[in-house]
CSV table of C-alpha atoms in Angstrom, one decimal:
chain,number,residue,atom,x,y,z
M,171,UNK,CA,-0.7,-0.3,-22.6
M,172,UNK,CA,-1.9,-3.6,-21.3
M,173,UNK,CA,1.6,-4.8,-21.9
M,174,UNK,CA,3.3,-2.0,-19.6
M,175,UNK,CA,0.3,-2.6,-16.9
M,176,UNK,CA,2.0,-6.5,-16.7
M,177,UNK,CA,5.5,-5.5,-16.8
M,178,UNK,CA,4.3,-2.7,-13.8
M,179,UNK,CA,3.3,-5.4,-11.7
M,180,UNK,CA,6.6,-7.0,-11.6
M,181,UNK,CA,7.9,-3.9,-9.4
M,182,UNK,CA,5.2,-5.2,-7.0
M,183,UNK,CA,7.7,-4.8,-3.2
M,184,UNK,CA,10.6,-3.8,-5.6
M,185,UNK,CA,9.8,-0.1,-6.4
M,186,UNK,CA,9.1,1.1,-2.9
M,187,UNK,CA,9.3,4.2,-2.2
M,188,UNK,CA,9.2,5.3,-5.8
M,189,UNK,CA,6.1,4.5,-8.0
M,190,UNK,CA,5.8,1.3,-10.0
M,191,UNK,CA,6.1,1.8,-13.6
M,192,UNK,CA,6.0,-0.5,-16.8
M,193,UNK,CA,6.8,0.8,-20.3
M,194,UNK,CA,6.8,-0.9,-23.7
M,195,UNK,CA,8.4,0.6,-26.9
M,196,UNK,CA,6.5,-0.1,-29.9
M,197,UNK,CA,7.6,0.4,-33.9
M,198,UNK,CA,6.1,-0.7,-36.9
M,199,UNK,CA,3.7,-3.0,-34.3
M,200,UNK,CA,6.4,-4.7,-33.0
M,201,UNK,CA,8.0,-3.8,-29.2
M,202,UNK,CA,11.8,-3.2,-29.1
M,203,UNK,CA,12.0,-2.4,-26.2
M,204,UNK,CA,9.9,-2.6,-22.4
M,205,UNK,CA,10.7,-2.3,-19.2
M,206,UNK,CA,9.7,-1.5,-15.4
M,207,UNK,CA,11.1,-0.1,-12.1
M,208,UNK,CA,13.2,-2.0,-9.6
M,209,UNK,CA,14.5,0.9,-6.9
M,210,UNK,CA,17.3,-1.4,-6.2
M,211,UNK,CA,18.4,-1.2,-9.7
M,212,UNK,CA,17.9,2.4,-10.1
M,213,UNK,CA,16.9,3.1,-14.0
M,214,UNK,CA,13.1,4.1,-14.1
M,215,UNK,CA,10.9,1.9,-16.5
M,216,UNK,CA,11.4,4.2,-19.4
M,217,UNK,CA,15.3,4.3,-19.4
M,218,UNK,CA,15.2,0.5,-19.1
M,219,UNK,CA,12.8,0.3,-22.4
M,220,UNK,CA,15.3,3.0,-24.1
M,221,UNK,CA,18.4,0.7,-23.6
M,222,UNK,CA,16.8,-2.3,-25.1
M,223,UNK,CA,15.7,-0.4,-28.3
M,224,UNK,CA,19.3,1.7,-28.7
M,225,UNK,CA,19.0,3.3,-32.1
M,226,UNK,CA,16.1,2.0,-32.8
M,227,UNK,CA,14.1,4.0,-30.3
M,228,UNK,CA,14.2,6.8,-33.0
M,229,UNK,CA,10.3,7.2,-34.4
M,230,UNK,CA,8.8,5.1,-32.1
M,231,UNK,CA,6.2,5.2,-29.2
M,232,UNK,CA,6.5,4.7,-25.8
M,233,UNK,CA,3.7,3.7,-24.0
M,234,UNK,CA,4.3,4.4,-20.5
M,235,UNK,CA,1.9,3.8,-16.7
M,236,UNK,CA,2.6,6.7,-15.5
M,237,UNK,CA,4.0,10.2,-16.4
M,238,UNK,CA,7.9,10.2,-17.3
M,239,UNK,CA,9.5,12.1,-14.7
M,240,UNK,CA,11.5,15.6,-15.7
M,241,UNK,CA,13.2,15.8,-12.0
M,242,UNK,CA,16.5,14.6,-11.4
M,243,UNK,CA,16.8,12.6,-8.3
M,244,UNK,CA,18.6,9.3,-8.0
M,245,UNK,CA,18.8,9.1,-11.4
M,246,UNK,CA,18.2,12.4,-14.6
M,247,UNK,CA,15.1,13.0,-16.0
M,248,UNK,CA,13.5,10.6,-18.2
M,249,UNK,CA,12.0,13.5,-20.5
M,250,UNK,CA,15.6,14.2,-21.4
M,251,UNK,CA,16.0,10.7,-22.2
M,252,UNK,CA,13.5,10.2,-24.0
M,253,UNK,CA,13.6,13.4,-26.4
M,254,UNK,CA,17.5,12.5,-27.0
M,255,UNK,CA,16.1,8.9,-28.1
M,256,UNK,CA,14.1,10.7,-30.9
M,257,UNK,CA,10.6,9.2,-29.8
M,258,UNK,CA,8.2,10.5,-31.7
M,259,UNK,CA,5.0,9.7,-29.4
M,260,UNK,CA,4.3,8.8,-25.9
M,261,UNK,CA,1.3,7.6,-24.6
M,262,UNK,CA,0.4,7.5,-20.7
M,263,UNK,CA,-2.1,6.2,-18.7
M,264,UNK,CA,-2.2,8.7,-16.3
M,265,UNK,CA,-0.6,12.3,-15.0
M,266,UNK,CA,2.2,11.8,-12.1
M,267,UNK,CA,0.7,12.7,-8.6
M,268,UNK,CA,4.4,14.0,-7.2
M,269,UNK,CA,3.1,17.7,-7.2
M,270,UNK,CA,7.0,18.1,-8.6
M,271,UNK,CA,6.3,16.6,-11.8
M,272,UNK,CA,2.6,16.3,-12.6
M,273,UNK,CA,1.9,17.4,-15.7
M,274,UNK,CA,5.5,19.0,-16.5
M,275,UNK,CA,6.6,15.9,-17.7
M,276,UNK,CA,4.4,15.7,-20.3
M,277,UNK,CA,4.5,19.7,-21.3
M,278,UNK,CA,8.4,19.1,-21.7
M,279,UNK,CA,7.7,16.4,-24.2
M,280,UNK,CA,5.1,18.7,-25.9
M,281,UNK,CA,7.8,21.3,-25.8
M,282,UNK,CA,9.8,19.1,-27.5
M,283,UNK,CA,7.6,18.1,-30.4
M,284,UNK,CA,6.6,15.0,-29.2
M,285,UNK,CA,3.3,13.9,-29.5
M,286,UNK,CA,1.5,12.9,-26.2
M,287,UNK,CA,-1.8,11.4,-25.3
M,288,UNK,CA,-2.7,11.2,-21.7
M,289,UNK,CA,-5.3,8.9,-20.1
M,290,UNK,CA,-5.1,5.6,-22.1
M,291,UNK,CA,-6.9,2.7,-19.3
M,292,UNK,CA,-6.3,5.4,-16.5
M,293,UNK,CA,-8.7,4.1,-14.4
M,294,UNK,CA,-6.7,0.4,-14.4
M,295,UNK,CA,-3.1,2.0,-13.4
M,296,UNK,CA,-4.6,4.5,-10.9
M,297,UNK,CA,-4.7,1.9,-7.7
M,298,UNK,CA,-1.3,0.6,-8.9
M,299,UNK,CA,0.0,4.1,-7.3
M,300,UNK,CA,-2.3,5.2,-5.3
M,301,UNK,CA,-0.1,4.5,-2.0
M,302,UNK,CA,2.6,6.0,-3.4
M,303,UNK,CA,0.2,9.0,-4.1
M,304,UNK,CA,-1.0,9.5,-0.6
M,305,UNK,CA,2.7,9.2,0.8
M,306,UNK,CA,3.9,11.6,-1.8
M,307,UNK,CA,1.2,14.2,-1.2
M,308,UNK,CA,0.5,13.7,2.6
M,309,UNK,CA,4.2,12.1,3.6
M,310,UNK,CA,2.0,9.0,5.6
M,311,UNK,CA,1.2,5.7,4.5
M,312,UNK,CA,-2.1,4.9,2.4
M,313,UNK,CA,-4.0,2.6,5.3
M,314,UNK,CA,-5.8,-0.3,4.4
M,315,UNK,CA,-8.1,-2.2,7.2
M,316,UNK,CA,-8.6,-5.6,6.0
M,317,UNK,CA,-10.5,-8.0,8.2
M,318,UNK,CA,-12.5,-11.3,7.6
M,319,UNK,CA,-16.5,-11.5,8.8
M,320,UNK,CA,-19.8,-13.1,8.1
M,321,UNK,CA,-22.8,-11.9,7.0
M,322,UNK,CA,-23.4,-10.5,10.5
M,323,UNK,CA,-20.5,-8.4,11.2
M,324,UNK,CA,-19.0,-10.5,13.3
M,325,UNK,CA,-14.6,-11.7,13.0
M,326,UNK,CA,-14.6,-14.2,15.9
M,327,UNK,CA,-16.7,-16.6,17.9
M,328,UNK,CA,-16.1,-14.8,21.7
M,329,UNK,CA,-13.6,-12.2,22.6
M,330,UNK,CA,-10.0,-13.6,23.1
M,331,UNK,CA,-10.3,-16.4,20.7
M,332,UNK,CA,-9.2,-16.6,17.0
M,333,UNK,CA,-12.1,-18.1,14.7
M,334,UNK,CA,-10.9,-19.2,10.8
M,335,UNK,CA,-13.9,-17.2,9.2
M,336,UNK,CA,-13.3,-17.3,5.2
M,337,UNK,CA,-12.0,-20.3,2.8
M,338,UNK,CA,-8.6,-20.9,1.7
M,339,UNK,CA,-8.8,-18.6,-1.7
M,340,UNK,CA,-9.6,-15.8,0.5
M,341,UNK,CA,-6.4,-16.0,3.0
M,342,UNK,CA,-4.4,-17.0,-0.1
M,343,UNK,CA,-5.5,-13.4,-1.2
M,344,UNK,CA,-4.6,-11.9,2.4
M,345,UNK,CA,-0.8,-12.8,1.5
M,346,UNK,CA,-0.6,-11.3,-2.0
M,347,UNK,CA,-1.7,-8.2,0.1
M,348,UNK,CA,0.9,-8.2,2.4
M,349,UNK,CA,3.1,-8.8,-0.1
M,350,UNK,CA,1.6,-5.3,-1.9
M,351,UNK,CA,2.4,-3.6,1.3
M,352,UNK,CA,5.3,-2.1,3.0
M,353,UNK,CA,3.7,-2.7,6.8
M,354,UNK,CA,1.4,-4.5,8.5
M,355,UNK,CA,-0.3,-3.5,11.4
M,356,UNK,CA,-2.0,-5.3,14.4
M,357,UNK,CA,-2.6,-4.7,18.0
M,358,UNK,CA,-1.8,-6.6,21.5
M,359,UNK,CA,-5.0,-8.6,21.5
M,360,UNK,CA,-4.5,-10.3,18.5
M,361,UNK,CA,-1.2,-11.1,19.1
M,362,UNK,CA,-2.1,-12.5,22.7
M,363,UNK,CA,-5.0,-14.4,21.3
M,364,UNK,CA,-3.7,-15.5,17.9
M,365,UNK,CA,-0.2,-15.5,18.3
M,366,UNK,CA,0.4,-14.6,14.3
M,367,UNK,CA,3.8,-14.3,12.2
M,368,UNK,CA,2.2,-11.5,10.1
M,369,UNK,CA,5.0,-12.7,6.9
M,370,UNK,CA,4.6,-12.2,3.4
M,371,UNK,CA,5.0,-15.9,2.9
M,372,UNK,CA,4.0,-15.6,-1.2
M,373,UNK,CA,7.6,-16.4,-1.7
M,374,UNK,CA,7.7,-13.6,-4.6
M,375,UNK,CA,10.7,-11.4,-3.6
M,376,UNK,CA,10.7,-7.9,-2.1
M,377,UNK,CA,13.1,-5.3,-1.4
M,378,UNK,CA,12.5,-4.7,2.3
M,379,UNK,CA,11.1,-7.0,4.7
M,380,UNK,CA,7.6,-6.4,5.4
M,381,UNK,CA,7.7,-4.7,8.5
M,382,UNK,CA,5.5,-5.6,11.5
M,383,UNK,CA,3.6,-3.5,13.6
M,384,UNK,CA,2.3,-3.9,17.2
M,385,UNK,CA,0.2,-1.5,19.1
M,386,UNK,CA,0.8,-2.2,22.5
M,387,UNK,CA,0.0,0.5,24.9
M,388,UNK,CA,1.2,-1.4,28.1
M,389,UNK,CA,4.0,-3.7,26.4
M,390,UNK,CA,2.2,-6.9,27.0
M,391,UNK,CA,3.9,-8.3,24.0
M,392,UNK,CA,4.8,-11.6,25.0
M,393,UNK,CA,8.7,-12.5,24.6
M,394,UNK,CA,8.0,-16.2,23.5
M,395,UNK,CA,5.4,-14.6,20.9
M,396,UNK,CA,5.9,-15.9,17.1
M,397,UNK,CA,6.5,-12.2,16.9
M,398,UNK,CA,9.4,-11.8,19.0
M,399,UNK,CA,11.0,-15.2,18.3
M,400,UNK,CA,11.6,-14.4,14.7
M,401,UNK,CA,12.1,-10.8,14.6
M,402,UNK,CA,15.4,-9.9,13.3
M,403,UNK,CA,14.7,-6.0,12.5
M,404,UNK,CA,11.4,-6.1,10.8
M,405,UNK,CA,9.0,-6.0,14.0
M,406,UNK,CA,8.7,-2.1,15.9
M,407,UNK,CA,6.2,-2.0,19.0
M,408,UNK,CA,4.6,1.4,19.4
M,409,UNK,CA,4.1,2.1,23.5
M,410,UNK,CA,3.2,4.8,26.1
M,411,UNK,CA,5.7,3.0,27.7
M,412,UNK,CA,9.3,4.2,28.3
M,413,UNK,CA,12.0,2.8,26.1
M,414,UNK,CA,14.0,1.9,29.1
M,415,UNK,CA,11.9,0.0,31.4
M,416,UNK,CA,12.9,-3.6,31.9
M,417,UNK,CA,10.1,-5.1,29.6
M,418,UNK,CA,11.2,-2.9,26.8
M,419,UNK,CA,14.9,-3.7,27.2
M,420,UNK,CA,13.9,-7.5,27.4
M,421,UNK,CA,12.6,-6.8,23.8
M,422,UNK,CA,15.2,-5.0,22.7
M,423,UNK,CA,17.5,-7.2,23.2
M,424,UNK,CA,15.4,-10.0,21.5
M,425,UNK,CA,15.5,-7.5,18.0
M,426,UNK,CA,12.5,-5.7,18.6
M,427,UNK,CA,12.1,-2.4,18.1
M,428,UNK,CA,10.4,0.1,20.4
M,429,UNK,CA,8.8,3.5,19.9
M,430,UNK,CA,7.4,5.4,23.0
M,431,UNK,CA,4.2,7.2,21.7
M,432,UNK,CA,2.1,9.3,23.8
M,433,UNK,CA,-1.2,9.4,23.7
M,434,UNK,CA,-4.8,10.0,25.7
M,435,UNK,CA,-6.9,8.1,27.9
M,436,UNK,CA,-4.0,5.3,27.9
M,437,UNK,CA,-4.3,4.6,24.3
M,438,UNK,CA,-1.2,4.8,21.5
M,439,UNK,CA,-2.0,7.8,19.4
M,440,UNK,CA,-2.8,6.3,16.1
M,441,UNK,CA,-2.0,8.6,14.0
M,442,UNK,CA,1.3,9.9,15.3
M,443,UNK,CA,2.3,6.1,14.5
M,444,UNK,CA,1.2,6.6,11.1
M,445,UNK,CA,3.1,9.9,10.6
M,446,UNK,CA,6.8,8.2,12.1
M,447,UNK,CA,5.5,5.2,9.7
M,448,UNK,CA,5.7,7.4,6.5
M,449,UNK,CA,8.9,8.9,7.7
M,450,UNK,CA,10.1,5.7,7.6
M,451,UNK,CA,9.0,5.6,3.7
M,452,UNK,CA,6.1,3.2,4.5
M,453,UNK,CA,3.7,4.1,1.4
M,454,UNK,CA,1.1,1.1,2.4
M,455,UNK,CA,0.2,-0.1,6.0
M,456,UNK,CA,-2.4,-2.6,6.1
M,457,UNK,CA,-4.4,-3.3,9.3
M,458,UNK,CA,-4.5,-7.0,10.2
M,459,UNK,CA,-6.5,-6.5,13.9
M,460,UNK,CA,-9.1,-7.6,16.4
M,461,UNK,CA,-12.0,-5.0,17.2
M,462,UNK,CA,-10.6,-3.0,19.5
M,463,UNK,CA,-7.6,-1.4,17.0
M,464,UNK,CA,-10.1,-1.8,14.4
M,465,UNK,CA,-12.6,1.3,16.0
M,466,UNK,CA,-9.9,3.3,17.0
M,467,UNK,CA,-8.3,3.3,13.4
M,468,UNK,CA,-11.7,4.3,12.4
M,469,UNK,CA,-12.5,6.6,14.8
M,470,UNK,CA,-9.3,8.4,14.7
M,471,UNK,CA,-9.6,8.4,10.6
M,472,UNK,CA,-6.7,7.1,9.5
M,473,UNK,CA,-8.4,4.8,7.3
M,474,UNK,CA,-8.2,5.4,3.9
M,475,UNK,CA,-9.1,1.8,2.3
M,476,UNK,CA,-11.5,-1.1,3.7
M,477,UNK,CA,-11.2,-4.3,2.3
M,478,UNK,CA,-13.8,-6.7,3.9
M,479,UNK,CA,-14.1,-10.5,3.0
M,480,UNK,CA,-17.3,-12.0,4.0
M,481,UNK,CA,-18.1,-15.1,4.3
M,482,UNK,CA,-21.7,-15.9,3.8
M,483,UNK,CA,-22.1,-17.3,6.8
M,484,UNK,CA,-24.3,-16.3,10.6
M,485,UNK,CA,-22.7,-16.7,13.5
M,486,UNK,CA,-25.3,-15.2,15.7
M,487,UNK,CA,-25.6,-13.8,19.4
M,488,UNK,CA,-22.1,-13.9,21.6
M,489,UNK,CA,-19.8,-13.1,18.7
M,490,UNK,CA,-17.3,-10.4,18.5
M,491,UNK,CA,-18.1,-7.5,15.8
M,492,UNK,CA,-15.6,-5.8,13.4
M,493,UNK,CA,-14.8,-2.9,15.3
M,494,UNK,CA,-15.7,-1.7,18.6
M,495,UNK,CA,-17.3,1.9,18.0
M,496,UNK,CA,-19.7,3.9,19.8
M,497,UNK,CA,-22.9,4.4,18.0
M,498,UNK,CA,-22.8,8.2,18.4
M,499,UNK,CA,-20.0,8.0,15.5
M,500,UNK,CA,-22.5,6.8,12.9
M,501,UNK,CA,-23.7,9.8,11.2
M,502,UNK,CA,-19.9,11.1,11.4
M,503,UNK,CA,-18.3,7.9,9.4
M,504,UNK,CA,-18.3,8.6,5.6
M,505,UNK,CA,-20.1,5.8,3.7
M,506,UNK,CA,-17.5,3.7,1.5
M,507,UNK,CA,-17.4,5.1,-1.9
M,508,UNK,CA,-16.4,3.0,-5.2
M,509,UNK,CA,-17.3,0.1,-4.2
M,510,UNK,CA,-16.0,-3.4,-5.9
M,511,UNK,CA,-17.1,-7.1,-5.1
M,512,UNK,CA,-14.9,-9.6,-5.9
M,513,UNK,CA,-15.3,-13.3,-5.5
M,514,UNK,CA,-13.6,-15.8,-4.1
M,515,UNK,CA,-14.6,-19.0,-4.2
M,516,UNK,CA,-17.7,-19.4,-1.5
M,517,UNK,CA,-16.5,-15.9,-0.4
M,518,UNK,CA,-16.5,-12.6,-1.4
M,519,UNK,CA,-14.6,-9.1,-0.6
M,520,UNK,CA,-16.0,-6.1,-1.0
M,521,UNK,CA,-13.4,-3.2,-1.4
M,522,UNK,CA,-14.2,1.0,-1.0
M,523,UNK,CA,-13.0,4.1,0.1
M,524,UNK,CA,-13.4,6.6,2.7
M,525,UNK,CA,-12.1,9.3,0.3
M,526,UNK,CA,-10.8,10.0,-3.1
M,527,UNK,CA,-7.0,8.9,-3.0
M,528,UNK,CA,-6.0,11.2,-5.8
M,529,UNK,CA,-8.4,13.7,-4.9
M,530,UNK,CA,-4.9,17.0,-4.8
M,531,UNK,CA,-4.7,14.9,-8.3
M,532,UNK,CA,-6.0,16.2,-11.1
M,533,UNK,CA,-5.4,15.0,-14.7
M,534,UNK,CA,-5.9,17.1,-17.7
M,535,UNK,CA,-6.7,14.6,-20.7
M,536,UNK,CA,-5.1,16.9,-23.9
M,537,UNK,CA,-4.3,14.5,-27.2
């Protein structure tokens, strides 16, 4: 199983929108055949495994991330597959969230006479999904706010500038997340005070472009911006301004996209961007912002993940905190629940949850 968890991994930005899967075919303790999901190159991780073993698939286990399919979409069920291949066992880390298939998979394969054990290192291929489970179930994106801070909450020196808080292990870390994502999002004060790219600059490939996000209620967004300059399709602005005013036709015609969204008190409603974002099959946006965007993510609770990299630094009085919310919102915020540390280097992040991801998920552990 640790063997399919690697080979999952390599669909990392390839498998979008379906799940990432890995599978390994194992006979007398040796594999004949493994496999995982590229969308691009349409067989699922298990039909991939089955064409490398052929014949010799007959007998043999398939260990497999995530629950074979038994839905024909793009491609035919993989239960079909694999009963035809004469597997004899099949062992899965964890039951499929699509409400379509969860848990029929693995009946057909019982039907079939195939043993099945369910729940082998579960708890290490859940996050590999877990975007994919909230788009799935809820048809939006799973949201991640990432942001950098010391020890006393604070991301920046004075409002308006951009301070380099954490070390260089840290940020290296920042890309392999936007690589893992589909979208990143920021708002009109960063842009105007940092002037970021927002790339995936890891250099690993990916299927789409990672797209970039701007919340800019009064299209500020600067035409000479990094932004603008190298958009070519993969930056949207959303607005309460009309499409075809003269600043938004300026952008448009420099490749930006942009989507009127209305909205109260002259803010972008947050999460109507986040429901045209999963229509758009974005599984996982992550929010790259100052600490304005940052309290109204929160406060309009569209957060589903925070992942906060400290560094253990003070910064003191005159500093700008991590997100701008008013203190009668305290009792109504959900403390962060499974809670990880990580180091790295002289830093460290700490990861949690507002809720339980997979919480419409279920799985039924039966040998």
């Amino acid at each position: 199983m640790s063997r399919a968890e690697g080979l999952a991994l390599r669909g990392v930005a390839l498998a979008h929108p379906n799940p990432i899967v890995g599978a390994v075919i194992v006979k007398g303790n040796r594999v004949i055949g493994e496999g995982f999901h590229d969308y691009d190159r349409r067989d699922h991780a298990e039909i991939v495994a089955l064409k490398k073993a052929g014949k010799k698939a007959e007998g043999a286990t398939l260990y497999v991330t995530l629950e074979p399919c038994c839905t024909t979409g793009r491609t035919g069920p993989c239960t079909k597959a694999i009963i035809a291949a004469g597997i004899k066992r099949v062992v899965a880390a964890m039951q499929d969230p699509n409400p379509a298939v969860a848990g029929k998979g693995l009946a057909k394969l019982r039907r079939a006479g195939i043993e099945v054990r369910l729940g082998v290192r579960e708890h290490i291929a859940r996050p590999y999904n877990e975007d994919f489970a909230m788009w799935i179930q809820k048809g939006r994106p799973l949201v991640t706010l990432k942001t950098a801070l010391t020890l006393d909450g604070q991301i920046s020196a004075r409002p308006g500038s951009a301070t380099t808080i954490t070390g260089v292990q840290a940020r290296r870390n920042v890309q392999k997340l936007r690589h893992e994502s589909d979208a990143v999002l920021t708002g009109i004060g960063t842009v105007l005070a940092d002037d970021p790219l927002l790339t995936d600059r890891t250099g690993k490939p990916r299927r789409r472009k990672l797209l970039r996000v701007v919340v800019d209620s009064r299209l500020r967004l600067p035409l000479k911006s990094k932004l603008v300059r190298s958009a070519s399709g993969d930056v949207v602005v959303f607005t309460r301004q009309p499409s075809d005013s003269a600043r938004a036709r300026a952008l448009i015609r420099a490749g930006v996209e942009v989507v009127r969204v209305l909205g109260r008190g002259g803010r972008v409603d947050l999460r109507r961007v986040i429901h045209e974002l999963g229509k758009r099959q974005i599984l996982n946006l992550m929010i790259e912002a100052g600490a304005k965007l940052n309290g109204a993510a929160l406060e309009a609770g569209i957060v589903d993940k925070m992942i906060l990299f400290y560094t253990p630094r003070i910064m003191g009085t005159g500093g700008v905190p991590m997100a701008l919310l008013p203190s009668r919102l305290f009792p109504r915020l959900p403390p962060l629940r499974d809670v990880t540390i990580t180091p790295w280097a002289r830093d460290f992040a700490v990861t949690g949850y507002f809720h339980d991801v997979y919480r419409h998920h279920r799985a039924s552990r039966k040998n």
